[in-house]
PDB file of C-alpha atoms in Angstrom:
ATOM      1  CA  UNK A1036       8.652 -15.226   1.893  1.00 44.00           C
ATOM      2  CA  UNK A1037       8.392 -19.341   2.005  1.00 44.00           C
ATOM      3  CA  UNK A1038       6.278 -18.944  -0.991  1.00 41.00           C
ATOM      4  CA  UNK A1039       8.248 -16.482  -2.838  1.00 45.00           C
ATOM      5  CA  UNK A1040      10.598 -18.904  -4.901  1.00 42.00           C
ATOM      6  CA  UNK A1041       7.305 -20.032  -6.453  1.00 44.00           C
ATOM      7  CA  UNK A1042       5.685 -16.238  -7.323  1.00 47.00           C
ATOM      8  CA  UNK A1043       3.401 -16.527  -4.392  1.00 46.00           C
ATOM      9  CA  UNK A1044       4.764 -13.380  -2.599  1.00 50.00           C
ATOM     10  CA  UNK A1045       0.924 -11.916  -2.271  1.00 49.00           C
ATOM     11  CA  UNK A1046       0.292 -15.070  -0.073  1.00 54.00           C
ATOM     12  CA  UNK A1047       0.817 -13.305   3.302  1.00 60.00           C
ATOM     13  CA  UNK A1048      -1.388 -15.353   6.234  1.00 64.00           C
ATOM     14  CA  UNK A1049       0.184 -12.838   9.122  1.00 59.00           C
ATOM     15  CA  UNK A1050      -1.529  -9.940   7.228  1.00 62.00           C
ATOM     16  CA  UNK A1051      -4.744 -11.286   8.637  1.00 66.00           C
ATOM     17  CA  UNK A1052      -3.440  -9.721  11.630  1.00 67.00           C
ATOM     18  CA  UNK A1053      -3.170  -6.026  10.067  1.00 62.00           C
ATOM     19  CA  UNK A1054      -5.254  -3.478  11.974  1.00 61.00           C
ATOM     20  CA  UNK A1055      -5.758  -5.748  14.839  1.00 75.00           C
ATOM     21  CA  UNK A1056      -4.251  -5.758  18.698  1.00 81.00           C
ATOM     22  CA  UNK A1057      -1.639  -8.738  17.390  1.00 82.00           C
ATOM     23  CA  UNK A1058       1.755  -7.677  15.748  1.00 81.00           C
ATOM     24  CA  UNK A1059       1.764  -8.923  11.983  1.00 77.00           C
ATOM     25  CA  UNK A1060       4.655 -10.956  11.800  1.00 82.00           C
ATOM     26  CA  UNK A1061       5.077 -15.166  11.586  1.00 83.00           C
ATOM     27  CA  UNK A1062       6.013 -15.357  15.209  1.00 87.00           C
ATOM     28  CA  UNK A1063       2.735 -13.293  16.446  1.00 86.00           C
ATOM     29  CA  UNK A1064       0.763 -15.935  13.750  1.00 85.00           C
ATOM     30  CA  UNK A1065       2.522 -18.898  15.450  1.00 87.00           C
ATOM     31  CA  UNK A1066       1.593 -17.983  18.973  1.00 89.00           C
ATOM     32  CA  UNK A1067      -1.855 -17.034  18.410  1.00 89.00           C
ATOM     33  CA  UNK A1068      -2.167 -20.409  16.799  1.00 88.00           C
ATOM     34  CA  UNK A1069      -0.648 -22.027  19.797  1.00 90.00           C
ATOM     35  CA  UNK A1070      -2.597 -19.923  22.201  1.00 88.00           C
ATOM     36  CA  UNK A1071      -6.223 -21.237  20.133  1.00 88.00           C
ATOM     37  CA  UNK A1072      -4.861 -24.753  20.920  1.00 87.00           C
ATOM     38  CA  UNK A1073      -4.237 -24.577  24.521  1.00 83.00           C
ATOM     39  CA  UNK A1074      -7.533 -22.757  24.873  1.00 85.00           C
ATOM     40  CA  UNK A1075      -9.558 -24.808  22.891  1.00 84.00           C
ATOM     41  CA  UNK A1076      -8.209 -28.325  23.011  1.00 77.00           C
ATOM     42  CA  UNK A1077      -9.589 -30.754  25.925  1.00 74.00           C
ATOM     43  CA  UNK A1078      -6.579 -32.336  27.006  1.00 74.00           C
ATOM     44  CA  UNK A1079      -5.049 -28.944  27.604  1.00 67.00           C
ATOM     45  CA  UNK A1080      -7.725 -27.103  29.619  1.00 71.00           C
ATOM     46  CA  UNK A1081      -5.436 -27.018  32.552  1.00 76.00           C
ATOM     47  CA  UNK A1082      -2.862 -25.416  30.516  1.00 79.00           C
ATOM     48  CA  UNK A1083      -5.177 -22.364  29.636  1.00 84.00           C
ATOM     49  CA  UNK A1084      -3.209 -20.164  31.601  1.00 88.00           C
ATOM     50  CA  UNK A1085      -0.242 -20.941  28.780  1.00 88.00           C
ATOM     51  CA  UNK A1086      -2.497 -19.628  25.988  1.00 85.00           C
ATOM     52  CA  UNK A1087      -3.177 -16.308  27.777  1.00 88.00           C
ATOM     53  CA  UNK A1088       0.242 -15.957  28.344  1.00 90.00           C
ATOM     54  CA  UNK A1089       0.934 -16.759  24.058  1.00 89.00           C
ATOM     55  CA  UNK A1090      -1.848 -14.279  23.321  1.00 89.00           C
ATOM     56  CA  UNK A1091      -0.222 -11.819  25.875  1.00 90.00           C
ATOM     57  CA  UNK A1092       3.330 -12.459  23.947  1.00 89.00           C
ATOM     58  CA  UNK A1093       1.627 -11.670  20.402  1.00 87.00           C
ATOM     59  CA  UNK A1094       0.287  -8.607  21.390  1.00 87.00           C
ATOM     60  CA  UNK A1095       1.210  -5.237  19.957  1.00 81.00           C
ATOM     61  CA  UNK A1096       1.796  -2.924  22.404  1.00 75.00           C
ATOM     62  CA  UNK A1097       2.796  -0.221  20.483  1.00 71.00           C
ATOM     63  CA  UNK A1098      -0.572  -0.110  19.166  1.00 61.00           C
ATOM     64  CA  UNK A1099      -1.999   1.051  22.411  1.00 54.00           C
ATOM     65  CA  UNK A1100       0.085   4.265  22.379  1.00 55.00           C
ATOM     66  CA  UNK A1101      -1.142   7.549  21.022  1.00 49.00           C
ATOM     67  CA  UNK A1102      -0.675   7.934  17.369  1.00 52.00           C
ATOM     68  CA  UNK A1103       2.302   9.833  16.147  1.00 54.00           C
ATOM     69  CA  UNK A1104       0.237  11.151  13.355  1.00 52.00           C
ATOM     70  CA  UNK A1105      -0.490  14.121  15.439  1.00 54.00           C
ATOM     71  CA  UNK A1106       2.956  15.007  14.638  1.00 53.00           C
ATOM     72  CA  UNK A1107       2.184  15.844  11.068  1.00 53.00           C
ATOM     73  CA  UNK A1108      -0.777  18.160  12.075  1.00 61.00           C
ATOM     74  CA  UNK A1109      -4.171  17.954  10.148  1.00 87.00           C
ATOM     75  CA  UNK A1110      -4.727  15.260   7.402  1.00 89.00           C
ATOM     76  CA  UNK A1111      -7.592  15.255   4.716  1.00 91.00           C
ATOM     77  CA  UNK A1112      -8.364  11.983   3.690  1.00 90.00           C
ATOM     78  CA  UNK A1113     -10.009  11.600   0.053  1.00 90.00           C
ATOM     79  CA  UNK A1114     -11.791   9.559  -1.522  1.00 86.00           C
ATOM     80  CA  UNK A1115     -11.713  10.610  -5.320  1.00 82.00           C
ATOM     81  CA  UNK A1116     -14.873   8.414  -6.520  1.00 82.00           C
ATOM     82  CA  UNK A1117     -13.860   7.943 -10.335  1.00 85.00           C
ATOM     83  CA  UNK A1118     -15.771   5.574 -12.070  1.00 86.00           C
ATOM     84  CA  UNK A1119     -13.885   2.669 -12.828  1.00 83.00           C
ATOM     85  CA  UNK A1120     -14.853   2.648 -16.732  1.00 85.00           C
ATOM     86  CA  UNK A1121     -13.225   5.885 -17.008  1.00 86.00           C
ATOM     87  CA  UNK A1122     -10.518   5.927 -14.814  1.00 87.00           C
ATOM     88  CA  UNK A1123      -7.726   4.935 -17.452  1.00 81.00           C
ATOM     89  CA  UNK A1124      -9.583   6.835 -20.488  1.00 87.00           C
ATOM     90  CA  UNK A1125      -7.063   9.600 -21.682  1.00 87.00           C
ATOM     91  CA  UNK A1126     -10.350  11.701 -22.348  1.00 91.00           C
ATOM     92  CA  UNK A1127     -11.327  11.583 -18.497  1.00 93.00           C
ATOM     93  CA  UNK A1128      -7.555  12.809 -17.203  1.00 93.00           C
ATOM     94  CA  UNK A1129      -8.467  16.433 -17.220  1.00 94.00           C
ATOM     95  CA  UNK A1130     -11.275  15.849 -15.088  1.00 94.00           C
ATOM     96  CA  UNK A1131      -9.351  13.488 -12.786  1.00 94.00           C
ATOM     97  CA  UNK A1132      -6.707  16.327 -12.307  1.00 95.00           C
ATOM     98  CA  UNK A1133      -9.149  19.413 -11.943  1.00 95.00           C
ATOM     99  CA  UNK A1134     -10.958  17.232  -9.168  1.00 95.00           C
ATOM    100  CA  UNK A1135      -7.382  16.928  -7.410  1.00 96.00           C
ATOM    101  CA  UNK A1136      -6.724  20.179  -7.696  1.00 96.00           C
ATOM    102  CA  UNK A1137     -10.268  21.008  -6.337  1.00 96.00           C
ATOM    103  CA  UNK A1138      -9.554  18.526  -3.272  1.00 96.00           C
ATOM    104  CA  UNK A1139      -6.272  20.082  -2.598  1.00 96.00           C
ATOM    105  CA  UNK A1140      -7.913  23.520  -2.386  1.00 96.00           C
ATOM    106  CA  UNK A1141     -10.554  22.583  -0.364  1.00 95.00           C
ATOM    107  CA  UNK A1142      -8.035  21.039   2.369  1.00 95.00           C
ATOM    108  CA  UNK A1143      -6.035  24.026   2.124  1.00 95.00           C
ATOM    109  CA  UNK A1144      -9.062  26.114   3.162  1.00 94.00           C
ATOM    110  CA  UNK A1145      -9.376  23.589   5.981  1.00 92.00           C
ATOM    111  CA  UNK A1146      -5.624  24.535   6.938  1.00 92.00           C
ATOM    112  CA  UNK A1147      -4.644  20.738   6.397  1.00 93.00           C
ATOM    113  CA  UNK A1148      -1.029  20.003   6.437  1.00 92.00           C
ATOM    114  CA  UNK A1149      -1.519  16.864   4.438  1.00 94.00           C
ATOM    115  CA  UNK A1150      -3.995  15.436   1.726  1.00 95.00           C
ATOM    116  CA  UNK A1151      -3.784  11.579   1.328  1.00 95.00           C
ATOM    117  CA  UNK A1152      -5.484  10.619  -2.060  1.00 95.00           C
ATOM    118  CA  UNK A1153      -6.239   6.597  -2.684  1.00 93.00           C
ATOM    119  CA  UNK A1154      -4.129   4.039  -4.816  1.00 91.00           C
ATOM    120  CA  UNK A1155      -3.645   5.183  -8.415  1.00 91.00           C
ATOM    121  CA  UNK A1156      -5.834   8.657  -7.952  1.00 94.00           C
ATOM    122  CA  UNK A1157      -3.713   9.647 -10.600  1.00 94.00           C
ATOM    123  CA  UNK A1158      -4.080   6.747 -13.371  1.00 92.00           C
ATOM    124  CA  UNK A1159      -0.722   7.438 -15.364  1.00 91.00           C
ATOM    125  CA  UNK A1160       2.782   7.744 -15.006  1.00 92.00           C
ATOM    126  CA  UNK A1161       3.140  10.970 -12.654  1.00 93.00           C
ATOM    127  CA  UNK A1162       7.036  11.309 -13.401  1.00 90.00           C
ATOM    128  CA  UNK A1163       6.341  11.949 -17.205  1.00 87.00           C
ATOM    129  CA  UNK A1164       3.516  14.275 -16.653  1.00 93.00           C
ATOM    130  CA  UNK A1165       3.007  18.184 -16.540  1.00 94.00           C
ATOM    131  CA  UNK A1166       0.718  17.501 -13.593  1.00 96.00           C
ATOM    132  CA  UNK A1167       3.771  16.868 -11.453  1.00 96.00           C
ATOM    133  CA  UNK A1168       5.174  20.083 -11.540  1.00 95.00           C
ATOM    134  CA  UNK A1169       1.610  21.807 -10.170  1.00 96.00           C
ATOM    135  CA  UNK A1170       1.870  19.022  -7.183  1.00 97.00           C
ATOM    136  CA  UNK A1171       5.236  20.517  -6.483  1.00 96.00           C
ATOM    137  CA  UNK A1172       4.131  24.189  -6.605  1.00 96.00           C
ATOM    138  CA  UNK A1173       1.311  23.270  -4.153  1.00 96.00           C
ATOM    139  CA  UNK A1174       3.235  21.048  -1.820  1.00 95.00           C
ATOM    140  CA  UNK A1175       4.781  24.315  -0.430  1.00 92.00           C
ATOM    141  CA  UNK A1176       1.607  25.148   1.408  1.00 93.00           C
ATOM    142  CA  UNK A1177       0.554  21.407   2.099  1.00 94.00           C
ATOM    143  CA  UNK A1178       2.023  18.013   1.920  1.00 95.00           C
ATOM    144  CA  UNK A1179      -0.128  15.793  -0.987  1.00 96.00           C
ATOM    145  CA  UNK A1180       0.284  11.988  -0.781  1.00 96.00           C
ATOM    146  CA  UNK A1181      -0.654  10.229  -4.221  1.00 96.00           C
ATOM    147  CA  UNK A1182      -1.245   7.326  -5.293  1.00 94.00           C
ATOM    148  CA  UNK A1183      -0.032   6.652  -9.172  1.00 94.00           C
ATOM    149  CA  UNK A1184       2.138   4.783 -11.381  1.00 93.00           C
ATOM    150  CA  UNK A1185       5.691   5.014 -12.292  1.00 93.00           C
ATOM    151  CA  UNK A1186       7.688   3.474 -14.937  1.00 91.00           C
ATOM    152  CA  UNK A1187      11.291   2.680 -15.346  1.00 88.00           C
ATOM    153  CA  UNK A1188      11.981   0.931 -18.695  1.00 84.00           C
ATOM    154  CA  UNK A1189       9.234  -1.124 -19.507  1.00 81.00           C
ATOM    155  CA  UNK A1190       8.509  -1.858 -15.762  1.00 86.00           C
ATOM    156  CA  UNK A1191       5.529  -0.373 -14.326  1.00 88.00           C
ATOM    157  CA  UNK A1192       5.145   0.154 -10.850  1.00 91.00           C
ATOM    158  CA  UNK A1193       2.124   0.890  -8.556  1.00 92.00           C
ATOM    159  CA  UNK A1194       3.752   3.796  -6.486  1.00 94.00           C
ATOM    160  CA  UNK A1195       2.937   6.793  -4.041  1.00 94.00           C
ATOM    161  CA  UNK A1196       4.356   9.884  -4.315  1.00 96.00           C
ATOM    162  CA  UNK A1197       4.812  12.456  -1.493  1.00 96.00           C
ATOM    163  CA  UNK A1198       5.083  15.751  -2.178  1.00 96.00           C
ATOM    164  CA  UNK A1199       6.418  18.387   0.360  1.00 94.00           C
ATOM    165  CA  UNK A1200       8.603  21.437   0.954  1.00 91.00           C
ATOM    166  CA  UNK A1201      11.242  18.735   1.661  1.00 89.00           C
ATOM    167  CA  UNK A1202      10.832  17.363  -2.057  1.00 93.00           C
ATOM    168  CA  UNK A1203       9.175  14.409  -3.725  1.00 94.00           C
ATOM    169  CA  UNK A1204       9.726  10.936  -1.809  1.00 94.00           C
ATOM    170  CA  UNK A1205       8.373   7.574  -3.784  1.00 93.00           C
ATOM    171  CA  UNK A1206       7.343   4.297  -2.418  1.00 93.00           C
ATOM    172  CA  UNK A1207       6.898   1.433  -4.782  1.00 92.00           C
ATOM    173  CA  UNK A1208       3.967  -1.423  -3.961  1.00 88.00           C
ATOM    174  CA  UNK A1209       5.834  -4.383  -2.701  1.00 83.00           C
ATOM    175  CA  UNK A1210       2.891  -6.982  -2.705  1.00 76.00           C
ATOM    176  CA  UNK A1211       0.944  -6.757  -6.245  1.00 76.00           C
ATOM    177  CA  UNK A1212      -2.654  -7.766  -6.426  1.00 72.00           C
ATOM    178  CA  UNK A1213      -2.833 -11.610  -8.052  1.00 69.00           C
ATOM    179  CA  UNK A1214      -4.406 -12.026 -11.552  1.00 67.00           C
ATOM    180  CA  UNK A1215      -4.794  -8.071 -11.452  1.00 67.00           C
ATOM    181  CA  UNK A1216      -1.386  -6.556 -11.317  1.00 71.00           C
ATOM    182  CA  UNK A1217       1.019  -9.705 -11.557  1.00 70.00           C
ATOM    183  CA  UNK A1218       0.355 -13.691 -12.283  1.00 67.00           C
ATOM    184  CA  UNK A1219       0.914 -15.504  -9.288  1.00 68.00           C
ATOM    185  CA  UNK A1220       2.687 -18.654 -10.918  1.00 70.00           C
ATOM    186  CA  UNK A1221       6.130 -19.392 -10.987  1.00 74.00           C
ATOM    187  CA  UNK A1222       8.554 -17.470 -12.901  1.00 73.00           C
ATOM    188  CA  UNK A1223       9.128 -20.116 -15.604  1.00 75.00           C
ATOM    189  CA  UNK A1224       5.428 -20.014 -16.364  1.00 76.00           C
ATOM    190  CA  UNK A1225       4.431 -16.389 -15.395  1.00 74.00           C
ATOM    191  CA  UNK A1226       7.500 -14.768 -17.962  1.00 75.00           C
ATOM    192  CA  UNK A1227       5.829 -16.836 -21.030  1.00 78.00           C
ATOM    193  CA  UNK A1228       2.437 -16.003 -20.402  1.00 74.00           C
ATOM    194  CA  UNK A1229       3.208 -12.284 -20.102  1.00 72.00           C
ATOM    195  CA  UNK A1230       4.716 -12.700 -23.436  1.00 72.00           C
ATOM    196  CA  UNK A1231       1.733 -14.359 -24.641  1.00 73.00           C
ATOM    197  CA  UNK A1232      -0.684 -12.224 -23.507  1.00 68.00           C
ATOM    198  CA  UNK A1233       0.912  -8.863 -23.314  1.00 65.00           C
ATOM    199  CA  UNK A1234       3.601  -8.893 -25.839  1.00 66.00           C
ATOM    200  CA  UNK A1235       7.137  -8.530 -25.647  1.00 63.00           C
ATOM    201  CA  UNK A1236       7.086  -4.792 -25.552  1.00 55.00           C
ATOM    202  CA  UNK A1237       4.335  -4.188 -22.996  1.00 63.00           C
ATOM    203  CA  UNK A1238       4.481  -2.480 -19.911  1.00 71.00           C
ATOM    204  CA  UNK A1239       4.546  -5.064 -17.236  1.00 78.00           C
ATOM    205  CA  UNK A1240       3.526  -4.340 -13.196  1.00 80.00           C
ATOM    206  CA  UNK A1241       6.574  -5.128 -11.165  1.00 83.00           C
ATOM    207  CA  UNK A1242       6.837  -4.692  -7.156  1.00 83.00           C
ATOM    208  CA  UNK A1243       9.508  -3.143  -5.372  1.00 84.00           C
ATOM    209  CA  UNK A1244      12.211  -5.523  -3.255  1.00 82.00           C
ATOM    210  CA  UNK A1245      11.711  -3.873   0.210  1.00 82.00           C
ATOM    211  CA  UNK A1246       8.904  -1.556   2.046  1.00 82.00           C
ATOM    212  CA  UNK A1247       9.744   2.112   2.024  1.00 83.00           C
ATOM    213  CA  UNK A1248       8.906   4.595   4.614  1.00 85.00           C
ATOM    214  CA  UNK A1249       8.038   8.047   4.063  1.00 88.00           C
ATOM    215  CA  UNK A1250       9.132  11.153   6.768  1.00 85.00           C
ATOM    216  CA  UNK A1251       7.562  14.557   6.909  1.00 86.00           C
ATOM    217  CA  UNK A1252       8.175  16.895   9.503  1.00 78.00           C
ATOM    218  CA  UNK A1253      10.574  14.478  11.357  1.00 67.00           C
ATOM    219  CA  UNK A1254       7.490  11.524  11.375  1.00 68.00           C
ATOM    220  CA  UNK A1255       8.447   8.459   9.694  1.00 59.00           C
TER     221      UNK A1255
END
């Protein structure tokens, strides 16, 4: 990433094309930019066909195909609606766990094969919680994808856990939210400020170096 060496890994201009008909990469971003020039600039009017061809070159034709999500069967998308002021309150954790179990049982009653919870739906480190065993048991009947936290030493990861008959798969967040999860500053400034504000022994958010894929029923 051109800004990676300065700590600005959250600045991804090509992500503007997410959920659009264009591919999400820098080549497509450049093609669309050039197409806009050819299509809008008066001196290039006679070359508009070039602009059209550039747009065609940036199209994500895979997006026009039927979604492969049908391969994993019925999917239940859940919105937990946990109050933000209570989400990280340890006294409210039992309510969160009960709501998660309730949603899973409801999805099972609908004969869903996969239930998807939002980011940090379980707001503490799941691998250190007895609740993980409950999700593993339930995943024999329904696959469970849940956002949670994971620790490694003093590093804290915003992660997703996929529980299924095939086992447990984990993917860590790659692009952290600026100022919320990371300080978008050069490392020589970032580290001293982290120590100043959070202390030497504080758990600090870290990001995965690469994106990860989940595999479920031969679908990735």
